[in-house]
Amino acid sequence: MAKKPDTSSRIAENKKASFNYFFEERYEAGMVLHGWEVKALRQGKAQLTDGYVVIKDGELFLIGCQISPLKTASTHVSPDAARIKKLLMHKDEIKRLIGKVEQKGYTLVPINLHWKDGRAKCDIALAKGKAEHDKRDTIKDREGKREVERAMKSRHR
């Protein structure tokens, strides 16, 4: 069984992505960041819900990831919260992703941001969009699990 990453190293998570997409494959990518962005990530000032990944000229870019600047940001830097961030991966992995994204229905979605050996990393997933009835099934399953948990909790009293 795969080990789950330590939750203390997690910066931000995109919970909406697992509701809207089926994940086929997961990848880990490094991020090119400015100094103020690293400081803001250390404070947990990141949000991924509207983020997506595009491939342009054989490079990956993260769009829609909001990193809110700290109030103590430097005076000579003008921080842009919605700046497009470059993602770093091996060239052969990027080529494989290009081939799969060109297939109909596949997209690249950021799943979470986390720290690994003092560096900010972004987990991205090759995903296929869910249809409306699949989303309804997800909601129904979630509510069913909640009902079971409630019944078990009241039974143990």
Short mmCIF file of N, CA and C in Angstrom, two decimals:
data_model
loop_
_atom_site.label_atom_id
_atom_site.label_comp_id
_atom_site.label_asym_id
_atom_site.label_seq_id
_atom_site.Cartn_x
_atom_site.Cartn_y
_atom_site.Cartn_z
N MET A 1 0.84 -1.18 0.00
CA MET A 1 0.00 0.00 0.00
C MET A 1 0.89 1.24 0.00
N ALA A 2 0.53 2.22 -0.78
CA ALA A 2 1.33 3.44 -0.90
C ALA A 2 1.24 4.26 0.38
N LYS A 3 2.38 4.85 0.74
CA LYS A 3 2.44 5.68 1.94
C LYS A 3 1.88 7.06 1.61
N LYS A 4 1.06 7.60 2.51
CA LYS A 4 0.54 8.95 2.30
C LYS A 4 1.58 9.95 2.77
N PRO A 5 1.73 11.08 2.06
CA PRO A 5 2.70 12.08 2.50
C PRO A 5 2.30 12.71 3.81
N ASP A 6 3.30 13.17 4.54
CA ASP A 6 3.08 13.80 5.84
C ASP A 6 2.20 15.04 5.66
N THR A 7 1.13 15.13 6.44
CA THR A 7 0.19 16.25 6.29
C THR A 7 0.80 17.58 6.71
N SER A 8 1.83 17.55 7.55
CA SER A 8 2.44 18.80 7.98
C SER A 8 3.19 19.48 6.84
N SER A 9 3.60 18.71 5.83
CA SER A 9 4.31 19.30 4.70
C SER A 9 3.38 19.80 3.61
N ARG A 10 2.09 19.58 3.79
CA ARG A 10 1.12 19.99 2.79
C ARG A 10 0.84 21.48 2.90
N ILE A 11 0.85 22.17 1.76
CA ILE A 11 0.61 23.62 1.74
C ILE A 11 -0.85 23.90 1.38
N ALA A 12 -1.27 23.36 0.24
CA ALA A 12 -2.64 23.58 -0.22
C ALA A 12 -3.12 22.34 -0.96
N GLU A 13 -4.43 22.13 -0.96
CA GLU A 13 -4.99 20.97 -1.62
C GLU A 13 -6.17 21.40 -2.48
N ASN A 14 -6.35 20.72 -3.60
CA ASN A 14 -7.45 21.01 -4.52
C ASN A 14 -8.49 19.90 -4.38
N LYS A 15 -9.38 20.03 -3.39
CA LYS A 15 -10.38 18.99 -3.14
C LYS A 15 -11.44 18.97 -4.24
N LYS A 16 -11.65 20.10 -4.87
CA LYS A 16 -12.65 20.21 -5.93
C LYS A 16 -12.26 19.37 -7.15
N ALA A 17 -10.96 19.18 -7.35
CA ALA A 17 -10.49 18.42 -8.51
C ALA A 17 -10.95 16.97 -8.47
N SER A 18 -10.90 16.35 -7.29
CA SER A 18 -11.30 14.94 -7.20
C SER A 18 -12.81 14.78 -7.41
N PHE A 19 -13.57 15.85 -7.17
CA PHE A 19 -15.01 15.81 -7.42
C PHE A 19 -15.31 15.96 -8.91
N ASN A 20 -14.51 16.78 -9.62
CA ASN A 20 -14.79 17.08 -11.02
C ASN A 20 -14.09 16.17 -12.02
N TYR A 21 -13.07 15.41 -11.58
CA TYR A 21 -12.26 14.62 -12.51
C TYR A 21 -11.99 13.22 -11.99
N PHE A 22 -11.78 12.28 -12.92
CA PHE A 22 -11.22 10.97 -12.62
C PHE A 22 -9.72 11.10 -12.85
N PHE A 23 -8.89 10.71 -11.87
CA PHE A 23 -7.45 10.80 -12.02
C PHE A 23 -6.92 9.52 -12.65
N GLU A 24 -6.19 9.65 -13.76
CA GLU A 24 -5.58 8.51 -14.43
C GLU A 24 -4.17 8.25 -13.90
N GLU A 25 -3.33 9.29 -13.93
CA GLU A 25 -1.95 9.19 -13.48
C GLU A 25 -1.60 10.43 -12.67
N ARG A 26 -0.65 10.27 -11.74
CA ARG A 26 -0.19 11.40 -10.93
C ARG A 26 1.30 11.62 -11.14
N TYR A 27 1.68 12.88 -11.14
CA TYR A 27 3.08 13.27 -11.30
C TYR A 27 3.43 14.32 -10.28
N GLU A 28 4.72 14.40 -9.95
CA GLU A 28 5.21 15.45 -9.06
C GLU A 28 6.12 16.36 -9.86
N ALA A 29 5.89 17.67 -9.74
CA ALA A 29 6.68 18.64 -10.49
C ALA A 29 7.22 19.70 -9.54
N GLY A 30 8.41 20.18 -9.84
CA GLY A 30 8.97 21.31 -9.09
C GLY A 30 8.34 22.59 -9.60
N MET A 31 8.55 23.68 -8.87
CA MET A 31 7.96 24.95 -9.25
C MET A 31 9.02 26.04 -9.26
N VAL A 32 8.93 26.94 -10.25
CA VAL A 32 9.81 28.11 -10.30
C VAL A 32 9.06 29.23 -9.58
N LEU A 33 9.61 29.69 -8.44
CA LEU A 33 8.94 30.67 -7.62
C LEU A 33 9.84 31.86 -7.33
N HIS A 34 9.22 33.00 -7.03
CA HIS A 34 9.96 34.17 -6.54
C HIS A 34 10.10 34.05 -5.03
N GLY A 35 10.98 34.85 -4.46
CA GLY A 35 11.22 34.80 -3.03
C GLY A 35 10.00 35.09 -2.19
N TRP A 36 9.21 36.10 -2.57
CA TRP A 36 8.02 36.45 -1.80
C TRP A 36 6.99 35.32 -1.85
N GLU A 37 6.98 34.55 -2.95
CA GLU A 37 6.03 33.44 -3.07
C GLU A 37 6.40 32.31 -2.10
N VAL A 38 7.70 32.06 -1.96
CA VAL A 38 8.15 31.02 -1.04
C VAL A 38 7.77 31.40 0.39
N LYS A 39 7.97 32.66 0.74
CA LYS A 39 7.60 33.12 2.09
C LYS A 39 6.10 32.99 2.31
N ALA A 40 5.31 33.34 1.32
CA ALA A 40 3.85 33.23 1.44
C ALA A 40 3.42 31.76 1.55
N LEU A 41 4.09 30.87 0.81
CA LEU A 41 3.77 29.44 0.91
C LEU A 41 4.10 28.90 2.29
N ARG A 42 5.18 29.38 2.90
CA ARG A 42 5.54 28.95 4.26
C ARG A 42 4.44 29.35 5.25
N GLN A 43 3.74 30.43 4.96
CA GLN A 43 2.63 30.88 5.81
C GLN A 43 1.31 30.20 5.41
N GLY A 44 1.31 29.40 4.33
CA GLY A 44 0.11 28.70 3.89
C GLY A 44 -0.86 29.57 3.13
N LYS A 45 -0.38 30.60 2.44
CA LYS A 45 -1.24 31.56 1.73
C LYS A 45 -1.44 31.16 0.27
N ALA A 46 -1.79 29.90 0.00
CA ALA A 46 -1.97 29.44 -1.37
C ALA A 46 -3.36 28.84 -1.55
N GLN A 47 -3.86 28.92 -2.78
CA GLN A 47 -5.18 28.39 -3.10
C GLN A 47 -5.13 27.81 -4.51
N LEU A 48 -5.60 26.57 -4.68
CA LEU A 48 -5.48 25.85 -5.95
C LEU A 48 -6.80 25.56 -6.66
N THR A 49 -7.92 25.92 -6.10
CA THR A 49 -9.21 25.42 -6.61
C THR A 49 -9.47 25.74 -8.08
N ASP A 50 -9.05 26.88 -8.56
CA ASP A 50 -9.31 27.23 -9.96
C ASP A 50 -8.09 26.98 -10.85
N GLY A 51 -7.10 26.28 -10.35
CA GLY A 51 -5.86 26.09 -11.10
C GLY A 51 -5.96 25.00 -12.15
N TYR A 52 -5.15 25.15 -13.19
CA TYR A 52 -5.01 24.13 -14.22
C TYR A 52 -3.62 24.25 -14.82
N VAL A 53 -3.20 23.21 -15.53
CA VAL A 53 -1.85 23.15 -16.10
C VAL A 53 -1.98 23.14 -17.62
N VAL A 54 -1.16 23.96 -18.28
CA VAL A 54 -1.12 23.97 -19.74
C VAL A 54 0.29 23.63 -20.20
N ILE A 55 0.36 23.07 -21.42
CA ILE A 55 1.65 22.76 -22.02
C ILE A 55 1.85 23.73 -23.18
N LYS A 56 2.94 24.49 -23.13
CA LYS A 56 3.23 25.47 -24.17
C LYS A 56 4.71 25.36 -24.53
N ASP A 57 5.01 25.13 -25.79
CA ASP A 57 6.38 25.00 -26.28
C ASP A 57 7.17 23.94 -25.51
N GLY A 58 6.52 22.82 -25.17
CA GLY A 58 7.21 21.74 -24.48
C GLY A 58 7.49 22.01 -23.01
N GLU A 59 6.83 23.00 -22.43
CA GLU A 59 7.01 23.32 -21.01
C GLU A 59 5.65 23.35 -20.33
N LEU A 60 5.64 23.07 -19.03
CA LEU A 60 4.41 23.06 -18.25
C LEU A 60 4.28 24.37 -17.48
N PHE A 61 3.06 24.91 -17.46
CA PHE A 61 2.79 26.14 -16.72
C PHE A 61 1.54 25.97 -15.88
N LEU A 62 1.61 26.42 -14.64
CA LEU A 62 0.49 26.37 -13.71
C LEU A 62 -0.23 27.72 -13.75
N ILE A 63 -1.50 27.69 -14.13
CA ILE A 63 -2.29 28.91 -14.27
C ILE A 63 -3.45 28.85 -13.26
N GLY A 64 -3.77 29.97 -12.66
CA GLY A 64 -4.91 30.04 -11.76
C GLY A 64 -4.60 29.70 -10.32
N CYS A 65 -3.36 29.42 -10.00
CA CYS A 65 -2.96 29.16 -8.60
C CYS A 65 -2.72 30.51 -7.94
N GLN A 66 -3.45 30.79 -6.88
CA GLN A 66 -3.34 32.07 -6.19
C GLN A 66 -2.38 31.94 -5.01
N ILE A 67 -1.34 32.73 -4.99
CA ILE A 67 -0.46 32.83 -3.83
C ILE A 67 -0.56 34.26 -3.34
N SER A 68 -1.21 34.46 -2.22
CA SER A 68 -1.44 35.80 -1.69
C SER A 68 -0.16 36.35 -1.08
N PRO A 69 0.26 37.55 -1.49
CA PRO A 69 1.48 38.12 -0.93
C PRO A 69 1.29 38.51 0.54
N LEU A 70 2.36 38.42 1.29
CA LEU A 70 2.34 38.83 2.68
C LEU A 70 2.35 40.35 2.76
N LYS A 71 1.86 40.88 3.85
CA LYS A 71 1.87 42.34 4.02
C LYS A 71 3.29 42.86 4.20
N THR A 72 4.19 41.99 4.60
CA THR A 72 5.58 42.38 4.82
C THR A 72 6.44 42.16 3.58
N ALA A 73 5.81 42.06 2.41
CA ALA A 73 6.57 41.85 1.17
C ALA A 73 7.49 43.05 0.91
N SER A 74 8.53 42.79 0.19
CA SER A 74 9.53 43.81 -0.08
C SER A 74 8.93 44.99 -0.84
N THR A 75 9.51 46.17 -0.63
CA THR A 75 8.99 47.38 -1.26
C THR A 75 9.41 47.49 -2.72
N HIS A 76 10.51 46.87 -3.11
CA HIS A 76 10.97 46.99 -4.50
C HIS A 76 10.43 45.89 -5.41
N VAL A 77 9.56 45.03 -4.89
CA VAL A 77 8.95 43.96 -5.68
C VAL A 77 7.45 44.20 -5.71
N SER A 78 6.87 44.12 -6.90
CA SER A 78 5.41 44.24 -6.99
C SER A 78 4.82 42.83 -7.15
N PRO A 79 4.29 42.26 -6.07
CA PRO A 79 3.79 40.89 -6.12
C PRO A 79 2.50 40.77 -6.93
N ASP A 80 2.42 39.72 -7.74
CA ASP A 80 1.22 39.42 -8.52
C ASP A 80 0.71 38.06 -8.05
N ALA A 81 -0.45 38.05 -7.40
CA ALA A 81 -0.97 36.82 -6.79
C ALA A 81 -1.30 35.75 -7.82
N ALA A 82 -1.70 36.15 -9.03
CA ALA A 82 -2.13 35.18 -10.04
C ALA A 82 -1.06 34.96 -11.11
N ARG A 83 0.20 35.13 -10.75
CA ARG A 83 1.29 34.97 -11.71
C ARG A 83 1.33 33.53 -12.24
N ILE A 84 1.64 33.38 -13.53
CA ILE A 84 1.77 32.06 -14.13
C ILE A 84 3.10 31.46 -13.68
N LYS A 85 3.05 30.25 -13.12
CA LYS A 85 4.25 29.61 -12.60
C LYS A 85 4.69 28.46 -13.50
N LYS A 86 5.98 28.37 -13.73
CA LYS A 86 6.52 27.30 -14.56
C LYS A 86 6.72 26.07 -13.69
N LEU A 87 6.34 24.91 -14.23
CA LEU A 87 6.54 23.65 -13.53
C LEU A 87 7.72 22.91 -14.14
N LEU A 88 8.48 22.23 -13.31
CA LEU A 88 9.69 21.55 -13.74
C LEU A 88 9.50 20.04 -13.68
N MET A 89 9.69 19.38 -14.84
CA MET A 89 9.63 17.92 -14.92
C MET A 89 10.67 17.46 -15.94
N HIS A 90 10.96 16.18 -15.95
CA HIS A 90 11.88 15.64 -16.93
C HIS A 90 11.26 15.72 -18.32
N LYS A 91 12.09 15.92 -19.32
CA LYS A 91 11.63 16.12 -20.69
C LYS A 91 10.84 14.92 -21.22
N ASP A 92 11.27 13.69 -20.89
CA ASP A 92 10.55 12.52 -21.38
C ASP A 92 9.16 12.40 -20.73
N GLU A 93 9.03 12.81 -19.46
CA GLU A 93 7.71 12.82 -18.83
C GLU A 93 6.79 13.84 -19.49
N ILE A 94 7.34 15.01 -19.82
CA ILE A 94 6.55 16.05 -20.49
C ILE A 94 6.09 15.57 -21.86
N LYS A 95 6.97 14.90 -22.60
CA LYS A 95 6.59 14.38 -23.93
C LYS A 95 5.48 13.36 -23.80
N ARG A 96 5.54 12.51 -22.79
CA ARG A 96 4.50 11.51 -22.57
C ARG A 96 3.17 12.22 -22.24
N LEU A 97 3.25 13.27 -21.43
CA LEU A 97 2.04 14.01 -21.08
C LEU A 97 1.44 14.72 -22.29
N ILE A 98 2.31 15.27 -23.16
CA ILE A 98 1.81 15.95 -24.36
C ILE A 98 0.99 14.98 -25.21
N GLY A 99 1.49 13.76 -25.38
CA GLY A 99 0.77 12.75 -26.15
C GLY A 99 -0.58 12.41 -25.55
N LYS A 100 -0.64 12.33 -24.23
CA LYS A 100 -1.89 11.95 -23.58
C LYS A 100 -2.88 13.10 -23.50
N VAL A 101 -2.39 14.34 -23.33
CA VAL A 101 -3.30 15.49 -23.24
C VAL A 101 -3.95 15.77 -24.59
N GLU A 102 -3.24 15.44 -25.67
CA GLU A 102 -3.82 15.65 -26.99
C GLU A 102 -4.99 14.71 -27.27
N GLN A 103 -5.09 13.62 -26.51
CA GLN A 103 -6.24 12.74 -26.64
C GLN A 103 -7.48 13.47 -26.13
N LYS A 104 -8.62 13.12 -26.67
CA LYS A 104 -9.85 13.81 -26.31
C LYS A 104 -10.23 13.56 -24.86
N GLY A 105 -10.55 14.66 -24.17
CA GLY A 105 -11.07 14.55 -22.82
C GLY A 105 -10.06 14.58 -21.70
N TYR A 106 -8.76 14.57 -22.00
CA TYR A 106 -7.75 14.58 -20.95
C TYR A 106 -7.26 15.99 -20.68
N THR A 107 -6.97 16.27 -19.41
CA THR A 107 -6.44 17.55 -19.00
C THR A 107 -5.46 17.33 -17.85
N LEU A 108 -4.69 18.36 -17.54
CA LEU A 108 -3.76 18.30 -16.41
C LEU A 108 -4.29 19.20 -15.31
N VAL A 109 -4.42 18.64 -14.10
CA VAL A 109 -5.01 19.36 -12.98
C VAL A 109 -4.05 19.32 -11.79
N PRO A 110 -3.81 20.47 -11.14
CA PRO A 110 -3.00 20.43 -9.91
C PRO A 110 -3.81 19.84 -8.76
N ILE A 111 -3.19 18.91 -8.03
CA ILE A 111 -3.88 18.25 -6.92
C ILE A 111 -3.53 18.92 -5.60
N ASN A 112 -2.23 19.11 -5.36
CA ASN A 112 -1.82 19.76 -4.12
C ASN A 112 -0.44 20.38 -4.25
N LEU A 113 -0.12 21.25 -3.31
CA LEU A 113 1.21 21.83 -3.16
C LEU A 113 1.77 21.31 -1.85
N HIS A 114 3.04 20.92 -1.85
CA HIS A 114 3.64 20.43 -0.63
C HIS A 114 5.14 20.70 -0.63
N TRP A 115 5.75 20.55 0.54
CA TRP A 115 7.20 20.72 0.69
C TRP A 115 7.85 19.36 0.60
N LYS A 116 8.97 19.28 -0.11
CA LYS A 116 9.76 18.06 -0.18
C LYS A 116 11.23 18.47 -0.16
N ASP A 117 11.93 18.11 0.88
CA ASP A 117 13.34 18.47 1.07
C ASP A 117 13.54 19.99 0.97
N GLY A 118 12.62 20.76 1.53
CA GLY A 118 12.74 22.21 1.55
C GLY A 118 12.38 22.89 0.25
N ARG A 119 11.85 22.16 -0.70
CA ARG A 119 11.46 22.74 -1.99
C ARG A 119 9.96 22.56 -2.19
N ALA A 120 9.34 23.56 -2.80
CA ALA A 120 7.90 23.49 -3.06
C ALA A 120 7.66 22.62 -4.28
N LYS A 121 6.77 21.65 -4.14
CA LYS A 121 6.43 20.74 -5.23
C LYS A 121 4.93 20.80 -5.47
N CYS A 122 4.55 20.49 -6.70
CA CYS A 122 3.13 20.48 -7.08
C CYS A 122 2.81 19.10 -7.63
N ASP A 123 1.83 18.42 -7.05
CA ASP A 123 1.35 17.16 -7.60
C ASP A 123 0.31 17.49 -8.66
N ILE A 124 0.53 16.96 -9.86
CA ILE A 124 -0.45 17.17 -10.94
C ILE A 124 -0.97 15.82 -11.38
N ALA A 125 -2.17 15.81 -11.92
CA ALA A 125 -2.78 14.56 -12.35
C ALA A 125 -3.26 14.69 -13.79
N LEU A 126 -3.06 13.61 -14.53
CA LEU A 126 -3.66 13.48 -15.85
C LEU A 126 -5.09 13.03 -15.58
N ALA A 127 -6.06 13.86 -15.93
CA ALA A 127 -7.43 13.61 -15.50
C ALA A 127 -8.41 13.67 -16.66
N LYS A 128 -9.52 12.98 -16.47
CA LYS A 128 -10.60 12.99 -17.43
C LYS A 128 -11.83 13.53 -16.70
N GLY A 129 -12.54 14.47 -17.32
CA GLY A 129 -13.69 15.10 -16.69
C GLY A 129 -14.81 14.14 -16.40
N LYS A 130 -15.48 14.35 -15.27
CA LYS A 130 -16.62 13.52 -14.90
C LYS A 130 -17.88 14.10 -15.55
N ALA A 131 -18.79 13.21 -15.91
CA ALA A 131 -20.09 13.63 -16.40
C ALA A 131 -20.97 13.97 -15.20
N GLU A 132 -22.09 14.62 -15.46
CA GLU A 132 -22.97 15.07 -14.38
C GLU A 132 -23.47 13.90 -13.53
N HIS A 133 -23.80 12.78 -14.18
CA HIS A 133 -24.31 11.64 -13.40
C HIS A 133 -23.21 11.03 -12.54
N ASP A 134 -21.94 11.11 -12.97
CA ASP A 134 -20.84 10.62 -12.14
C ASP A 134 -20.69 11.48 -10.88
N LYS A 135 -20.89 12.79 -11.03
CA LYS A 135 -20.80 13.68 -9.88
C LYS A 135 -21.93 13.37 -8.89
N ARG A 136 -23.12 13.07 -9.43
CA ARG A 136 -24.25 12.72 -8.56
C ARG A 136 -23.95 11.43 -7.80
N ASP A 137 -23.32 10.46 -8.49
CA ASP A 137 -22.95 9.21 -7.82
C ASP A 137 -21.95 9.46 -6.70
N THR A 138 -21.02 10.37 -6.93
CA THR A 138 -20.04 10.71 -5.90
C THR A 138 -20.72 11.30 -4.68
N ILE A 139 -21.67 12.20 -4.91
CA ILE A 139 -22.41 12.81 -3.80
C ILE A 139 -23.21 11.74 -3.04
N LYS A 140 -23.86 10.85 -3.78
CA LYS A 140 -24.67 9.80 -3.17
C LYS A 140 -23.80 8.88 -2.31
N ASP A 141 -22.61 8.50 -2.82
CA ASP A 141 -21.70 7.65 -2.05
C ASP A 141 -21.24 8.35 -0.77
N ARG A 142 -20.90 9.64 -0.90
CA ARG A 142 -20.43 10.41 0.26
C ARG A 142 -21.52 10.48 1.34
N GLU A 143 -22.76 10.74 0.92
CA GLU A 143 -23.85 10.83 1.88
C GLU A 143 -24.15 9.47 2.50
N GLY A 144 -24.02 8.41 1.71
CA GLY A 144 -24.22 7.06 2.25
C GLY A 144 -23.19 6.72 3.31
N LYS A 145 -21.94 7.09 3.08
CA LYS A 145 -20.88 6.85 4.07
C LYS A 145 -21.15 7.64 5.34
N ARG A 146 -21.64 8.87 5.19
CA ARG A 146 -21.96 9.70 6.35
C ARG A 146 -23.06 9.06 7.19
N GLU A 147 -24.09 8.53 6.52
CA GLU A 147 -25.19 7.88 7.23
C GLU A 147 -24.69 6.66 8.00
N VAL A 148 -23.81 5.87 7.38
CA VAL A 148 -23.26 4.69 8.05
C VAL A 148 -22.46 5.11 9.27
N GLU A 149 -21.65 6.17 9.13
CA GLU A 149 -20.85 6.66 10.25
C GLU A 149 -21.74 7.13 11.40
N ARG A 150 -22.83 7.83 11.07
CA ARG A 150 -23.76 8.28 12.10
C ARG A 150 -24.40 7.10 12.82
N ALA A 151 -24.82 6.10 12.04
CA ALA A 151 -25.44 4.92 12.64
C ALA A 151 -24.47 4.18 13.55
N MET A 152 -23.23 4.06 13.12
CA MET A 152 -22.22 3.37 13.93
C MET A 152 -21.92 4.16 15.19
N LYS A 153 -21.88 5.48 15.08
CA LYS A 153 -21.58 6.33 16.23
C LYS A 153 -22.69 6.24 17.26
N SER A 154 -23.97 6.29 16.82
CA SER A 154 -25.10 6.22 17.75
C SER A 154 -25.22 4.80 18.35
N ARG A 155 -24.77 3.81 17.65
CA ARG A 155 -24.86 2.43 18.11
C ARG A 155 -23.87 2.18 19.25
N HIS A 156 -22.72 2.83 19.20
CA HIS A 156 -21.67 2.63 20.20
C HIS A 156 -21.91 3.41 21.47
N ARG A 157 -22.94 4.20 21.55
CA ARG A 157 -23.21 5.00 22.77
C ARG A 157 -23.85 4.19 23.84
#
